[in-house]
CSV table of C-alpha atoms in Angstrom, one decimal:
chain,number,residue,atom,x,y,z
J,4,MET,CA,96.7,79.3,44.1
J,5,THR,CA,97.6,82.8,43.9
J,6,TRP,CA,98.0,84.5,40.5
J,7,THR,CA,102.1,85.6,40.3
J,8,ARG,CA,103.4,88.4,38.1
J,9,PRO,CA,105.8,87.9,35.5
J,10,ARG,CA,108.7,88.6,36.3
J,11,PRO,CA,109.6,89.2,32.2
J,12,ASN,CA,113.1,88.0,30.6
J,13,ALA,CA,113.9,90.5,27.3
J,14,GLY,CA,116.8,87.9,26.4
J,15,LEU,CA,114.7,84.4,27.5
J,16,MET,CA,112.0,85.5,25.2
J,17,ARG,CA,114.0,87.5,22.4
J,18,LEU,CA,116.4,83.5,22.5
J,19,LEU,CA,113.0,81.6,22.5
J,20,GLY,CA,111.0,83.9,19.3
J,21,VAL,CA,113.7,81.7,17.7
J,22,LEU,CA,113.5,78.8,18.6
J,23,ASN,CA,110.2,78.4,18.0
J,24,ARG,CA,110.7,79.4,14.0
J,25,VAL,CA,112.8,76.9,13.3
J,26,VAL,CA,111.8,74.2,16.8
J,27,MET,CA,108.4,75.0,16.0
J,28,LEU,CA,107.0,75.9,12.8
J,29,ARG,CA,109.5,76.5,10.0
J,30,GLY,CA,112.4,74.4,10.3
J,31,ILE,CA,115.9,74.7,9.4
J,32,PRO,CA,117.1,77.4,7.9
J,33,VAL,CA,118.3,76.9,3.7
J,34,LEU,CA,116.9,72.7,4.3
J,35,ARG,CA,113.3,73.9,4.3
J,36,ARG,CA,113.7,75.4,1.4
J,37,ILE,CA,115.0,71.7,-0.2
J,38,PRO,CA,111.8,69.9,-1.8
J,39,GLY,CA,112.3,66.1,-0.4
J,40,LEU,CA,114.8,67.5,2.2
J,41,ARG,CA,111.6,69.9,3.9
J,42,ASP,CA,109.5,68.0,5.0
J,43,VAL,CA,111.8,65.5,6.8
J,44,PRO,CA,111.0,65.9,10.4
J,45,PHE,CA,113.4,67.2,12.2
J,46,ILE,CA,113.7,69.7,9.6
J,47,ARG,CA,111.3,70.6,8.9
J,48,GLY,CA,109.2,72.3,12.4
J,49,TYR,CA,106.7,70.3,14.2
J,50,PHE,CA,103.7,72.4,12.7
J,51,ARG,CA,104.5,71.9,9.2
J,52,VAL,CA,104.4,75.6,8.0
J,53,ARG,CA,105.7,76.6,4.7
J,54,ALA,CA,105.8,79.8,5.1
J,55,ILE,CA,103.2,82.7,6.8
J,56,VAL,CA,101.9,84.6,4.5
J,57,ILE,CA,101.4,89.1,5.3
J,58,PRO,CA,101.0,91.6,2.7
J,59,ALA,CA,102.9,94.5,3.6
J,60,ASP,CA,100.3,95.9,3.8
J,61,ASP,CA,98.8,94.3,7.1
J,62,LEU,CA,102.1,94.2,8.2
J,63,GLN,CA,102.4,98.1,7.7
J,64,ARG,CA,99.0,98.2,9.6
J,65,LEU,CA,100.7,95.6,11.3
J,66,GLU,CA,103.0,98.3,12.4
J,67,VAL,CA,102.1,101.8,13.6
J,68,ALA,CA,99.5,101.1,15.6
J,69,VAL,CA,101.8,98.3,18.2
J,70,ASN,CA,105.5,100.2,18.9
J,71,PRO,CA,107.4,101.3,21.0
J,72,GLY,CA,105.5,105.4,20.9
J,73,THR,CA,101.2,103.1,21.3
J,74,VAL,CA,99.5,101.2,23.6
J,75,ALA,CA,98.5,98.5,21.4
J,76,PHE,CA,95.6,95.4,22.6
J,77,LEU,CA,96.2,92.5,20.1
J,78,GLY,CA,93.4,89.9,19.7
J,79,PRO,CA,93.7,87.1,17.6
J,80,ASN,CA,91.3,84.6,16.5
J,81,HIS,CA,91.4,81.0,17.1
J,82,PRO,CA,92.0,78.7,14.6
J,83,GLU,CA,93.9,75.5,16.2
J,84,PHE,CA,94.9,74.7,19.4
J,85,ALA,CA,98.4,74.9,21.0
J,86,ALA,CA,100.0,76.2,16.2
J,87,ASP,CA,98.2,79.6,17.3
J,88,TRP,CA,100.4,80.2,20.5
J,89,LEU,CA,102.8,80.0,18.5
J,90,VAL,CA,102.3,82.4,15.8
J,91,ASP,CA,101.7,84.5,18.4
J,92,LYS,CA,104.9,85.0,19.2
J,93,GLU,CA,106.2,84.5,15.4
J,94,VAL,CA,104.2,87.9,15.5
J,95,SER,CA,105.4,89.8,18.5
J,96,THR,CA,108.4,89.0,17.1
J,97,TRP,CA,107.6,91.6,14.0
J,98,VAL,CA,106.5,93.9,16.4
J,99,ALA,CA,107.2,93.6,20.8
J,100,PRO,CA,109.9,91.6,21.4
J,101,ASN,CA,108.5,91.3,24.8
J,102,MET,CA,104.4,92.0,24.4
J,103,ALA,CA,102.9,90.4,26.9
J,104,ALA,CA,100.1,87.4,26.5
J,105,TRP,CA,97.0,85.8,28.5
J,106,ALA,CA,97.6,81.9,28.6
J,107,ASP,CA,94.6,79.7,30.9
J,108,ARG,CA,95.5,79.4,34.3
J,109,GLY,CA,96.6,75.7,34.4
J,110,ILE,CA,99.2,76.2,31.0
J,111,VAL,CA,100.5,78.7,32.9
J,112,ALA,CA,100.4,77.1,36.3
J,113,ALA,CA,102.3,73.5,35.0
J,114,ALA,CA,105.7,75.9,35.0
J,115,PRO,CA,105.2,79.2,36.5
J,116,ARG,CA,108.4,80.4,36.3
J,117,PHE,CA,109.4,80.1,33.2
J,118,PHE,CA,106.5,81.1,31.7
J,119,GLY,CA,106.6,84.3,33.8
J,120,MET,CA,109.9,84.5,32.7
J,121,ASN,CA,108.0,85.3,28.6
J,122,ASN,CA,105.6,87.5,29.9
J,123,LEU,CA,103.1,85.1,29.8
J,124,VAL,CA,99.0,86.3,32.4
J,125,ALA,CA,97.0,83.6,33.6
J,126,ASN,CA,93.7,84.7,33.3
J,127,ASP,CA,92.9,83.4,36.5
J,128,GLY,CA,94.8,86.9,38.0
J,129,GLY,CA,91.0,88.9,37.8
J,130,ASP,CA,92.2,93.3,38.4
J,131,ALA,CA,95.6,92.3,39.1
J,132,ALA,CA,96.2,90.5,35.9
J,133,ARG,CA,94.1,93.3,34.1
J,134,GLU,CA,96.4,96.3,36.1
J,135,TYR,CA,99.3,95.0,35.0
J,136,SER,CA,98.3,93.9,31.3
J,137,VAL,CA,96.7,98.0,30.9
J,138,SER,CA,100.5,99.2,32.9
J,139,GLN,CA,102.8,96.7,30.1
J,140,ALA,CA,100.0,98.1,27.4
J,141,LEU,CA,101.4,101.7,28.1
J,142,ALA,CA,104.9,101.2,28.5
J,143,GLY,CA,104.7,100.3,24.8
J,144,HIS,CA,105.1,96.6,25.0
J,145,GLY,CA,101.9,95.5,23.7
J,146,VAL,CA,99.5,92.8,25.2
J,147,LEU,CA,97.8,89.8,23.1
J,148,LEU,CA,94.5,88.6,24.0
J,149,HIS,CA,93.3,86.2,22.4
J,150,PRO,CA,89.1,87.7,22.8
J,151,GLU,CA,87.3,84.6,20.8
J,152,GLY,CA,84.2,83.8,24.0
J,153,THR,CA,83.5,79.9,23.4
J,154,VAL,CA,86.8,78.3,21.8
J,155,ARG,CA,85.9,76.9,18.2
J,156,TRP,CA,88.8,76.2,16.7
J,157,THR,CA,87.9,76.9,13.5
J,158,ASN,CA,90.2,78.4,10.4
J,159,ASP,CA,86.4,80.5,9.2
J,160,VAL,CA,85.0,81.5,11.2
J,161,VAL,CA,84.9,84.4,13.9
J,162,HIS,CA,83.4,83.8,17.5
J,163,PRO,CA,81.5,86.2,19.5
J,164,LEU,CA,84.2,87.9,21.7
J,165,PHE,CA,85.0,88.2,24.7
J,166,GLY,CA,84.8,91.8,26.9
J,167,GLY,CA,88.2,91.9,28.5
J,168,ILE,CA,90.6,92.7,25.4
J,169,ALA,CA,87.1,95.7,25.0
J,170,GLN,CA,88.2,97.4,28.8
J,171,MET,CA,91.2,96.8,28.9
J,172,ALA,CA,91.7,99.5,26.5
J,173,LEU,CA,89.5,101.6,28.1
J,174,ALA,CA,91.3,101.5,30.6
J,175,ALA,CA,94.9,102.6,29.6
J,176,ALA,CA,93.0,105.3,27.1
J,177,ALA,CA,91.6,106.8,30.7
J,178,ARG,CA,95.5,106.8,31.7
J,179,THR,CA,97.6,108.7,28.6
J,180,ASP,CA,97.3,110.8,25.7
J,181,ARG,CA,99.0,108.4,23.8
J,182,LEU,CA,97.3,106.5,20.6
J,183,VAL,CA,95.8,103.4,21.8
J,184,PHE,CA,94.6,100.3,19.3
J,185,ILE,CA,92.5,97.2,19.4
J,186,VAL,CA,94.2,96.0,17.0
J,187,PRO,CA,92.0,92.6,15.0
J,188,LEU,CA,94.3,90.1,14.2
J,189,VAL,CA,94.1,86.2,11.7
J,190,TRP,CA,95.4,83.6,10.7
J,191,LYS,CA,94.0,81.0,8.4
J,192,TYR,CA,95.8,78.1,8.0
J,193,GLN,CA,96.1,76.0,4.6
J,194,PHE,CA,97.8,72.7,2.6
J,195,VAL,CA,99.7,72.9,0.5
J,196,SER,CA,98.4,69.8,-0.8
J,197,ASP,CA,96.1,66.4,-0.3
J,198,VAL,CA,96.1,65.1,2.7
J,199,SER,CA,92.8,62.3,1.5
J,200,ALA,CA,95.1,59.7,2.2
J,201,GLN,CA,96.1,61.0,6.4
J,202,LEU,CA,92.5,62.4,7.0
J,203,ASP,CA,91.5,58.8,6.9
J,204,ALA,CA,93.9,57.3,8.9
J,205,GLU,CA,92.5,59.7,11.4
J,206,MET,CA,89.7,58.5,11.3
J,207,ARG,CA,90.9,55.4,11.1
J,208,HIS,CA,93.0,55.9,14.9
J,209,ILE,CA,89.9,58.0,16.4
J,210,GLU,CA,87.4,54.8,15.3
J,211,ARG,CA,90.3,52.7,17.0
J,212,GLY,CA,90.0,54.9,20.4
J,213,LEU,CA,85.9,54.8,20.5
J,214,GLY,CA,85.7,51.1,19.5
J,215,LEU,CA,83.6,52.4,16.5
J,216,CYS,CA,82.9,49.9,13.7
J,217,VAL,CA,82.7,52.1,10.0
J,218,GLU,CA,82.2,50.5,7.1
J,219,ARG,CA,85.6,49.9,5.0
J,220,GLY,CA,86.7,51.6,1.2
J,221,LEU,CA,84.7,54.7,1.6
J,222,ASP,CA,86.1,57.5,0.5
J,223,VAL,CA,87.1,61.1,2.6
J,224,ALA,CA,83.8,63.2,3.0
J,225,PRO,CA,81.5,59.7,3.0
J,226,HIS,CA,83.7,58.2,6.1
J,227,PHE,CA,83.6,62.3,7.9
J,228,LYS,CA,79.6,61.1,8.5
J,229,ALA,CA,79.6,57.5,8.9
J,230,LEU,CA,82.5,58.7,11.9
J,231,GLN,CA,80.3,61.6,12.9
J,232,CYS,CA,77.0,60.2,12.9
J,233,GLY,CA,78.3,57.1,14.6
J,234,ILE,CA,79.9,59.3,17.2
J,235,LEU,CA,75.9,60.4,17.5
J,236,LYS,CA,74.7,57.4,18.5
J,237,GLN,CA,77.4,56.9,20.8
J,238,GLN,CA,77.0,59.7,22.8
J,239,MET,CA,72.9,60.0,22.7
J,240,GLN,CA,73.4,56.1,23.7
J,241,LEU,CA,75.4,56.7,26.7
J,242,PHE,CA,73.4,59.4,28.1
J,243,GLU,CA,70.4,57.7,28.3
J,244,TYR,CA,68.7,59.5,25.3
J,245,ILE,CA,65.8,58.0,22.7
J,246,ASP,CA,66.2,59.3,19.1
J,247,ARG,CA,62.6,59.2,18.2
J,248,ALA,CA,64.3,60.3,14.4
J,249,PRO,CA,66.9,58.6,12.8
J,250,ASP,CA,66.6,59.1,10.0
J,251,ASP,CA,66.3,63.3,10.3
J,252,ASP,CA,68.7,65.7,9.7
J,253,PHE,CA,72.3,65.3,11.2
J,254,PHE,CA,72.4,69.2,12.7
J,255,ARG,CA,68.5,68.8,13.9
J,256,ARG,CA,69.3,65.6,15.3
J,257,GLN,CA,72.5,67.8,17.0
J,258,SER,CA,70.0,69.6,18.3
J,259,ALA,CA,67.0,67.8,20.3
J,260,PHE,CA,69.6,65.1,21.7
J,261,GLN,CA,71.3,69.5,22.7
J,262,ALA,CA,68.5,70.5,24.1
J,263,PHE,CA,67.9,67.0,25.9
J,264,LEU,CA,70.7,67.4,28.3
J,265,LEU,CA,70.5,71.3,28.6
J,266,ARG,CA,67.1,69.8,29.9
J,267,SER,CA,68.5,67.8,32.2
J,268,LEU,CA,71.0,69.6,34.1
J,269,GLU,CA,68.4,72.5,34.2
J,270,GLN,CA,66.1,70.5,36.8
J,271,ARG,CA,69.7,70.7,38.7
J,272,TYR,CA,70.7,73.7,38.5
J,273,ASP,CA,69.6,77.3,38.6
J,274,VAL,CA,71.7,79.0,36.4
J,275,GLU,CA,70.7,82.9,34.7
J,276,ARG,CA,69.9,82.3,31.2
J,277,SER,CA,71.3,83.4,27.9
J,278,ASP,CA,69.8,83.9,24.2
J,279,ASP,CA,73.3,82.4,23.3
J,280,ALA,CA,74.5,78.9,23.9
J,281,ASP,CA,77.2,78.9,24.1
J,282,LYS,CA,77.0,81.4,27.2
J,283,TYR,CA,74.1,79.1,28.9
J,284,ILE,CA,76.2,75.9,28.5
J,285,ALA,CA,79.4,78.0,30.1
J,286,ARG,CA,76.6,78.9,33.2
J,287,LEU,CA,75.4,75.3,33.6
J,288,ALA,CA,79.0,74.5,33.2
J,289,ARG,CA,80.5,76.4,35.7
J,290,ALA,CA,77.7,75.5,38.3
J,291,VAL,CA,78.4,71.7,38.4
J,292,ARG,CA,82.7,72.8,38.8
J,293,ALA,CA,81.4,74.1,41.7
J,294,ALA,CA,79.6,71.9,43.3
J,295,LEU,CA,82.4,69.2,42.7
J,296,THR,CA,85.6,71.7,44.2
J,297,GLU,CA,83.4,71.4,47.8
J,298,PRO,CA,85.0,70.1,50.4
J,299,ARG,CA,84.9,66.6,50.3
J,300,SER,CA,85.7,65.7,53.6
J,301,ASP,CA,82.2,63.1,53.9
J,302,ASN,CA,83.2,59.6,52.6
J,303,THR,CA,80.1,58.2,53.1
J,304,ALA,CA,78.5,56.3,49.6
J,305,GLY,CA,75.8,59.2,50.1
J,306,ALA,CA,78.3,61.2,49.6
J,307,ALA,CA,80.7,59.5,47.0
J,308,ASN,CA,77.1,58.7,44.8
J,309,ARG,CA,76.6,62.3,44.0
J,310,ARG,CA,80.4,63.2,43.0
J,311,ALA,CA,79.5,60.8,40.7
J,312,VAL,CA,76.0,62.7,39.6
J,313,LEU,CA,78.1,65.4,39.4
J,314,GLU,CA,81.1,64.3,37.2
J,315,ARG,CA,78.2,63.4,34.8
J,316,ASP,CA,76.7,65.9,35.4
J,317,LEU,CA,80.0,67.8,33.8
J,318,ALA,CA,80.1,65.0,31.5
J,319,MET,CA,76.6,66.5,29.7
J,320,ALA,CA,78.0,69.7,29.5
J,321,GLU,CA,80.9,68.9,27.9
J,322,GLU,CA,79.0,67.0,25.8
J,323,ALA,CA,75.7,69.5,25.3
J,324,LYS,CA,79.2,72.0,24.1
J,325,ARG,CA,81.1,69.7,21.7
J,326,LEU,CA,77.4,69.0,19.7
J,327,GLY,CA,77.4,72.6,19.0
J,328,GLU,CA,80.7,73.3,17.4
J,329,PHE,CA,79.8,71.5,14.9
J,330,SER,CA,77.7,73.7,13.5
J,331,ARG,CA,75.9,73.7,10.9
J,332,ALA,CA,76.2,77.8,10.7
J,333,ALA,CA,80.2,76.9,10.2
J,334,TYR,CA,79.9,73.2,8.2
J,335,GLY,CA,76.6,73.6,6.5
J,336,THR,CA,78.7,74.9,3.1
J,337,PRO,CA,78.6,72.4,-0.1
J,338,MET,CA,81.2,71.5,0.3
J,339,LEU,CA,84.0,70.6,3.2
J,340,THR,CA,87.7,71.6,2.7
J,341,GLN,CA,90.1,69.4,4.1
J,342,GLU,CA,91.3,72.1,6.9
J,343,GLN,CA,86.6,72.2,8.3
J,344,LEU,CA,87.9,68.0,8.1
J,345,SER,CA,91.1,68.5,10.2
J,346,GLU,CA,89.4,70.5,12.6
J,347,SER,CA,86.9,69.1,13.0
J,348,LEU,CA,88.9,65.3,13.4
J,349,LYS,CA,91.5,67.3,16.5
J,350,ARG,CA,88.1,67.8,18.0
J,351,ILE,CA,87.5,64.7,18.6
J,352,ARG,CA,90.1,63.5,19.5
J,353,ASP,CA,90.8,66.6,22.6
J,354,ARG,CA,86.6,65.8,23.7
J,355,LEU,CA,86.6,62.0,23.4
J,356,LEU,CA,90.5,60.3,23.3
J,357,ARG,CA,91.6,61.0,27.0
J,358,HIS,CA,93.0,58.6,28.1
J,359,GLY,CA,96.3,57.1,28.0
J,360,TRP,CA,99.6,59.5,27.0
J,361,LYS,CA,100.2,59.7,23.2
J,362,ASN,CA,96.3,61.1,23.1
J,363,THR,CA,97.5,63.3,25.6
J,364,LEU,CA,100.4,64.0,23.2
J,365,ALA,CA,98.9,64.8,20.7
J,366,ASN,CA,95.9,66.8,22.3
J,367,MET,CA,98.4,69.2,24.0
J,368,LEU,CA,101.0,69.6,20.6
J,369,PRO,CA,98.4,68.1,17.4
J,370,ARG,CA,100.5,67.4,14.9
J,371,PRO,CA,99.2,68.6,11.4
J,372,LEU,CA,98.5,66.2,8.6
J,373,GLY,CA,100.4,68.2,5.6
J,374,PRO,CA,102.9,71.1,5.1
J,375,ARG,CA,100.4,74.4,5.5
J,376,VAL,CA,101.3,77.7,4.7
J,377,VAL,CA,99.6,80.4,7.2
J,378,HIS,CA,98.5,83.0,5.8
J,379,VAL,CA,97.8,86.2,8.0
J,380,ALA,CA,96.0,89.5,7.2
J,381,VAL,CA,95.1,93.5,10.4
J,382,PRO,CA,91.7,94.6,9.9
J,383,GLU,CA,92.1,98.4,10.3
J,384,PRO,CA,93.7,98.4,14.1
J,385,ILE,CA,90.5,100.4,15.8
J,386,ALA,CA,91.6,103.7,18.0
J,387,VAL,CA,89.5,103.8,22.3
J,388,SER,CA,89.9,107.2,23.6
J,389,SER,CA,88.4,108.2,26.5
J,390,ALA,CA,85.5,109.0,25.1
J,391,ASP,CA,84.4,105.7,24.6
J,392,SER,CA,83.9,104.7,27.2
J,393,ALA,CA,80.2,103.9,26.9
J,394,ARG,CA,80.5,102.1,23.5
J,395,GLU,CA,82.4,98.9,24.8
J,396,PRO,CA,79.6,96.8,22.4
J,397,GLU,CA,80.4,98.3,20.1
J,398,LEU,CA,83.8,98.0,19.8
J,399,LEU,CA,83.8,94.7,20.1
J,400,ALA,CA,80.9,93.9,17.6
J,401,THR,CA,84.0,96.2,15.0
J,402,ALA,CA,87.1,94.0,15.6
J,403,ARG,CA,84.7,90.6,15.6
J,404,THR,CA,83.2,92.0,12.4
J,405,ARG,CA,86.3,93.3,10.5
J,406,MET,CA,88.5,90.0,11.9
J,407,GLN,CA,85.8,88.3,9.6
J,408,ALA,CA,86.1,90.2,7.1
J,409,ALA,CA,89.8,89.7,6.4
J,410,LEU,CA,89.0,86.4,7.2
J,411,ASP,CA,86.7,86.0,4.2
J,412,ASP,CA,89.1,87.9,1.8
J,413,ILE,CA,92.2,85.3,2.9
J,414,ASN,CA,89.8,82.7,1.9
J,415,ALA,CA,88.3,84.5,-1.6
J,416,ARG,CA,91.5,84.6,-2.9
J,417,ILE,CA,92.9,81.2,-2.0
J,418,ALA,CA,89.9,79.9,-2.5
J,419,PRO,CA,91.7,78.3,-6.5
J,420,ASP,CA,94.2,76.6,-4.9
J,421,VAL,CA,91.7,75.1,-1.5
J,422,GLN,CA,88.6,73.5,-3.3
J,423,ARG,CA,91.2,72.2,-5.8
J,424,PHE,CA,91.5,69.6,-2.2
J,425,ALA,CA,87.3,70.1,-1.0
J,426,HIS,CA,85.2,67.1,0.1
J,427,ARG,CA,81.5,67.8,-1.7
J,428,ASN,CA,79.4,68.2,1.5
J,429,PRO,CA,77.4,64.8,2.6
J,430,PHE,CA,76.1,67.0,5.4
J,431,ALA,CA,74.9,69.9,2.9
J,432,THR,CA,72.9,67.7,0.6
J,433,GLU,CA,70.4,66.3,3.8
C-alpha cells in the first residue's frame, strides 16, 4: 500500500478536540463536577479523567516553544495505550490545534480519509512522511511523535527513544532561521480512589480467559503474583521449556525462559546482534514477519508446515518481548502502586487475550478501573540548530533524561496520595 499524504481539515480538527474532551476524556461540563453524577456512564468521559493538571510554569514553557512562530517537534511518553492519543489531542488544542501527529499505519489504514483529515501521519511513509512532517512544523503547526522505541505502557519509566524526533528537528533547523525545538512531554495517570476490587475482578477475568486456576480469597498483591506465576508456567509449557529452578526468583526465571526463546530463534534467523535486548528481539520479529509475507502460491503440505513453524516463531518472539515488559527495573520496587498493577494487567490482556470481539474492543479502547487525574509536565525544551547535525544521540539522551526527571518530580509530588493505596510488592521480597 502506498503512503497517502494527509489532507487536514481545520474545522473538523477543532470539532473533534471538543468531542474528545467531552466524550472520551472528561465528560459533560458542569455535571462532571457533581459527586454522585460525575462517575455515571455517559456523564463521565470514557477514559474517566477527572482533571488534567499542568503547573503554570510547564504550560508557559509549552506555549513559548509551540506557537505559529516556532518550529516544534513534541515527544510525549507512553503511559497508556489509546488514552494517550486523546491526551495528545487535548494538549494540541492548547497550543496548536492543527498539529500533525504520527500514528501506526494500521490505525490510519482503518479510515485513511478520516485520519488524514485529522492530520495523522502514517508511520510507514518513509522519506515522504518525514518531509511532510518537517513542512508542517516549518508552517508553525507543530508535529507530535511518540519517541519511545519499545513501548511498554509504563507510568513511571521512560524507555529509550527512537531517533526520528531528533532527525526531523535537525532537518528543519537546516532550512530555517527560526527557533526549532524538541519539546519533551510527560504525563502520569493517577487513580483518585481505591480500585482494589476492580483489580481483583480484572485478574479473575484474565484467569478465566487463559484457563488458569488461582487460589480464591487472596489479597491484591499475592493474587497478582499468583497470576503472574501461573502465566509464566503456562507459557513455559506452551513453548516446551523445562523450568529447572521453579523456586527461584521470579525475574531470574523469566530471564532464563526469555534466553531459551532467543536461542531457539537464533538457530533459524541471522540478524544483527544488539546490546539492547528490545532491539534484538524486534529484529528477530521483523525477520520472522518478512518470511511470513513471502508469496503463498505454494499450497503443498510442506509449505503449510513451514508457515506453521514461522507462526510459532513469531509467537516466540512476541513472548520474548512480553517477558521483558515486566522487568525488575520497573517492577522490583518495594511497593506496587495501583497504577503499576493496572498497566501490567492491561499489557497481559493485550498480549495474551486476543480472541473474541469483547477482548478486541477492550484492547483497542481499554477501560480504566476507576476515575483518574492526568498529571502533565513539560521539561525544558531543547533548542536545535543546523550546527547540531552530529549531536543526534546527545539530543535523544537529553530528551530522555529530562522526561524521566520530570516524571520523577510528578511521582514525588503525588507520592503521599499514591502510596496510600499501594501494596507491598511480593516480587521485591524474593
